[in-house]
Tab-separated table of C-alpha atoms in Angstrom:
chain	number	residue	atom	x	y	z
A	1	UNK	CA	46.281	-35.818	25.653
A	2	UNK	CA	47.432	-38.629	23.423
A	3	UNK	CA	45.697	-41.945	23.067
A	4	UNK	CA	47.673	-45.091	22.486
A	5	UNK	CA	46.376	-48.266	20.902
A	6	UNK	CA	46.682	-51.359	22.965
A	7	UNK	CA	48.476	-54.315	21.423
A	8	UNK	CA	45.186	-56.218	21.051
A	9	UNK	CA	43.440	-53.322	19.298
A	10	UNK	CA	46.366	-52.806	16.937
A	11	UNK	CA	46.480	-56.514	16.080
A	12	UNK	CA	42.734	-56.601	15.380
A	13	UNK	CA	42.966	-53.501	13.199
A	14	UNK	CA	45.899	-55.018	11.300
A	15	UNK	CA	44.020	-58.258	10.641
A	16	UNK	CA	40.994	-56.363	9.364
A	17	UNK	CA	43.144	-54.369	6.964
A	18	UNK	CA	44.937	-57.484	5.719
A	19	UNK	CA	41.718	-59.406	5.174
A	20	UNK	CA	40.288	-56.542	3.126
A	21	UNK	CA	43.306	-56.545	0.808
A	22	UNK	CA	44.065	-60.229	0.511
A	23	UNK	CA	40.810	-61.738	-0.693
A	24	UNK	CA	39.060	-61.455	-4.012
A	25	UNK	CA	35.449	-62.173	-4.738
A	26	UNK	CA	34.300	-65.743	-5.158
A	27	UNK	CA	34.566	-67.211	-8.634
A	28	UNK	CA	32.095	-69.663	-10.141
A	29	UNK	CA	32.967	-73.317	-9.771
A	30	UNK	CA	33.734	-74.982	-13.080
A	31	UNK	CA	32.516	-78.538	-12.814
A	32	UNK	CA	34.440	-79.857	-15.791
A	33	UNK	CA	33.298	-83.416	-15.069
A	34	UNK	CA	29.806	-82.271	-15.998
A	35	UNK	CA	30.914	-81.194	-19.447
A	36	UNK	CA	30.906	-84.757	-20.768
A	37	UNK	CA	27.339	-85.183	-19.567
A	38	UNK	CA	26.372	-81.973	-21.364
A	39	UNK	CA	27.807	-83.249	-24.608
A	40	UNK	CA	25.846	-86.463	-24.760
A	41	UNK	CA	24.780	-87.067	-28.327
A	42	UNK	CA	21.567	-88.750	-29.411
A	43	UNK	CA	21.310	-91.362	-32.116
A	44	UNK	CA	20.058	-90.427	-35.554
A	45	UNK	CA	17.342	-92.693	-36.979
A	46	UNK	CA	18.801	-95.582	-38.961
A	47	UNK	CA	18.237	-96.168	-42.671
A	48	UNK	CA	16.569	-99.532	-42.218
A	49	UNK	CA	14.472	-101.255	-39.589
A	50	UNK	CA	17.225	-103.527	-38.273
A	51	UNK	CA	20.231	-101.306	-38.874
A	52	UNK	CA	21.772	-98.945	-36.372
A	53	UNK	CA	22.918	-95.483	-37.306
A	54	UNK	CA	26.644	-94.682	-37.076
A	55	UNK	CA	25.811	-90.987	-36.758
A	56	UNK	CA	24.975	-89.004	-33.657
A	57	UNK	CA	23.340	-85.605	-33.469
A	58	UNK	CA	23.075	-82.906	-30.839
A	59	UNK	CA	19.920	-82.958	-28.745
A	60	UNK	CA	17.367	-80.174	-29.165
A	61	UNK	CA	16.989	-77.484	-26.488
A	62	UNK	CA	20.707	-77.356	-25.756
A	63	UNK	CA	23.896	-75.393	-26.427
A	64	UNK	CA	26.194	-76.806	-29.109
A	65	UNK	CA	29.797	-75.644	-28.740
A	66	UNK	CA	30.940	-75.926	-32.340
A	67	UNK	CA	34.452	-74.530	-31.884
A	68	UNK	CA	36.819	-77.044	-30.295
A	69	UNK	CA	39.209	-74.265	-29.226
A	70	UNK	CA	36.639	-73.060	-26.690
A	71	UNK	CA	35.092	-76.419	-25.781
A	72	UNK	CA	37.294	-77.008	-22.727
A	73	UNK	CA	37.306	-73.368	-21.661
A	74	UNK	CA	33.612	-72.810	-20.968
A	75	UNK	CA	30.892	-74.580	-19.040
A	76	UNK	CA	27.187	-74.228	-19.829
A	77	UNK	CA	25.578	-73.884	-16.414
A	78	UNK	CA	21.998	-73.616	-17.674
A	79	UNK	CA	19.906	-73.238	-20.801
A	80	UNK	CA	16.189	-72.511	-20.540
A	81	UNK	CA	13.363	-71.178	-22.655
A	82	UNK	CA	10.097	-69.460	-21.838
A	83	UNK	CA	7.167	-67.954	-23.667
A	84	UNK	CA	6.882	-64.195	-23.442
A	85	UNK	CA	3.634	-62.255	-23.066
A	86	UNK	CA	3.564	-61.767	-26.850
A	87	UNK	CA	3.914	-65.509	-27.537
A	88	UNK	CA	7.502	-65.506	-28.751
A	89	UNK	CA	10.092	-67.814	-27.195
A	90	UNK	CA	13.031	-66.414	-25.231
A	91	UNK	CA	16.084	-68.658	-24.874
A	92	UNK	CA	18.436	-67.853	-21.986
A	93	UNK	CA	21.746	-69.658	-21.464
A	94	UNK	CA	24.304	-69.040	-18.740
A	95	UNK	CA	27.914	-69.594	-19.806
A	96	UNK	CA	30.873	-69.775	-17.395
A	97	UNK	CA	34.447	-68.927	-18.375
A	98	UNK	CA	36.617	-71.519	-16.610
A	99	UNK	CA	39.919	-69.923	-17.600
A	100	UNK	CA	42.076	-67.350	-15.838
A	101	UNK	CA	41.856	-64.949	-18.782
A	102	UNK	CA	38.992	-63.184	-20.594
A	103	UNK	CA	37.294	-64.854	-23.551
A	104	UNK	CA	35.245	-63.437	-26.382
A	105	UNK	CA	32.506	-65.683	-27.666
A	106	UNK	CA	29.510	-65.445	-29.932
A	107	UNK	CA	26.305	-67.396	-30.185
A	108	UNK	CA	23.225	-67.722	-32.345
A	109	UNK	CA	20.047	-69.755	-32.106
A	110	UNK	CA	17.900	-71.739	-34.517
A	111	UNK	CA	14.236	-72.262	-33.647
A	112	UNK	CA	12.322	-75.349	-34.807
A	113	UNK	CA	8.660	-76.343	-35.111
A	114	UNK	CA	7.045	-79.454	-33.611
A	115	UNK	CA	8.363	-81.622	-36.472
A	116	UNK	CA	11.914	-80.356	-35.761
A	117	UNK	CA	12.113	-78.387	-38.993
A	118	UNK	CA	13.534	-74.856	-38.872
A	119	UNK	CA	10.600	-72.529	-38.251
A	120	UNK	CA	12.465	-69.282	-39.017
A	121	UNK	CA	15.893	-68.112	-40.197
A	122	UNK	CA	18.798	-68.647	-37.818
A	123	UNK	CA	19.534	-65.560	-35.699
A	124	UNK	CA	22.594	-63.403	-36.306
A	125	UNK	CA	25.791	-64.128	-34.389
A	126	UNK	CA	25.811	-62.073	-31.184
A	127	UNK	CA	29.120	-61.387	-29.422
A	128	UNK	CA	29.584	-61.343	-25.676
A	129	UNK	CA	32.542	-61.056	-23.321
A	130	UNK	CA	33.396	-63.553	-20.597
A	131	UNK	CA	35.832	-62.064	-18.060
A	132	UNK	CA	38.155	-64.545	-16.325
A	133	UNK	CA	36.392	-66.942	-13.936
A	134	UNK	CA	32.973	-65.330	-14.361
A	135	UNK	CA	29.698	-66.062	-16.075
A	136	UNK	CA	27.643	-64.236	-18.650
A	137	UNK	CA	24.221	-64.735	-20.174
A	138	UNK	CA	23.303	-65.173	-23.825
A	139	UNK	CA	19.652	-64.654	-24.672
A	140	UNK	CA	17.661	-64.456	-27.872
A	141	UNK	CA	14.003	-64.068	-28.860
A	142	UNK	CA	12.226	-65.944	-31.620
A	143	UNK	CA	10.330	-64.136	-34.351
A	144	UNK	CA	7.537	-66.703	-34.527
A	145	UNK	CA	4.984	-67.469	-31.859
A	146	UNK	CA	2.973	-70.693	-32.118
A	147	UNK	CA	5.339	-72.320	-34.617
A	148	UNK	CA	8.298	-72.512	-32.193
A	149	UNK	CA	8.637	-75.729	-30.159
A	150	UNK	CA	12.389	-76.414	-30.012
A	151	UNK	CA	15.676	-74.520	-30.234
A	152	UNK	CA	19.415	-75.096	-30.644
A	153	UNK	CA	22.032	-72.570	-29.479
A	154	UNK	CA	25.355	-72.656	-31.325
A	155	UNK	CA	28.420	-71.105	-29.672
A	156	UNK	CA	31.991	-70.438	-30.793
A	157	UNK	CA	35.008	-68.364	-29.769
A	158	UNK	CA	35.750	-65.091	-31.539
A	159	UNK	CA	39.184	-63.756	-32.272
C-alpha cells in the first residue's frame, strides 16, 4: 500500500526545508552612530589659570582604538572592570566586528593608581580573532591589588 502526500502536506514540507536552508544566524547590530559618542575626548588641564588647553586625551576606563585602519571596522559594545576574589582587577571588553570579513586584532591594558599614574607595567599585546559580523571578548587581569583604580585598553589591527 502506497501513501501519497497531499498537496498541502507537500507544500508545508517544502517551506520547512527552504526556511532551514535560507536563513543564517542573527548577526550583532553595529550601531556606528554610537562610535562618535565612544570616542569623546576629555580636555587636558591647561598650563595657566585662564588658558584653555588645545590638547584632548582619552578618558580613563575605556578602549582606545589606536589604529585608524580598524577604527571604522569595530564597535566597542561594552567595557567593564571588577575586583576578583584575590583583589586584582579584571577588565572585560566586548568588541564587535562590523565588517563582512574576519579581522585579527590585538589589545593590551595599562592599569593606573588613584592619582592616574601607571601602577604596573603595561600588559603584553594579546591577539584575538573577530569572525565576520560577530563579537569577541578581550579580558585582562591586573598584577596589583589595592593600587589599581583606573585602566585604559589599547586596541589595534594585526596583519
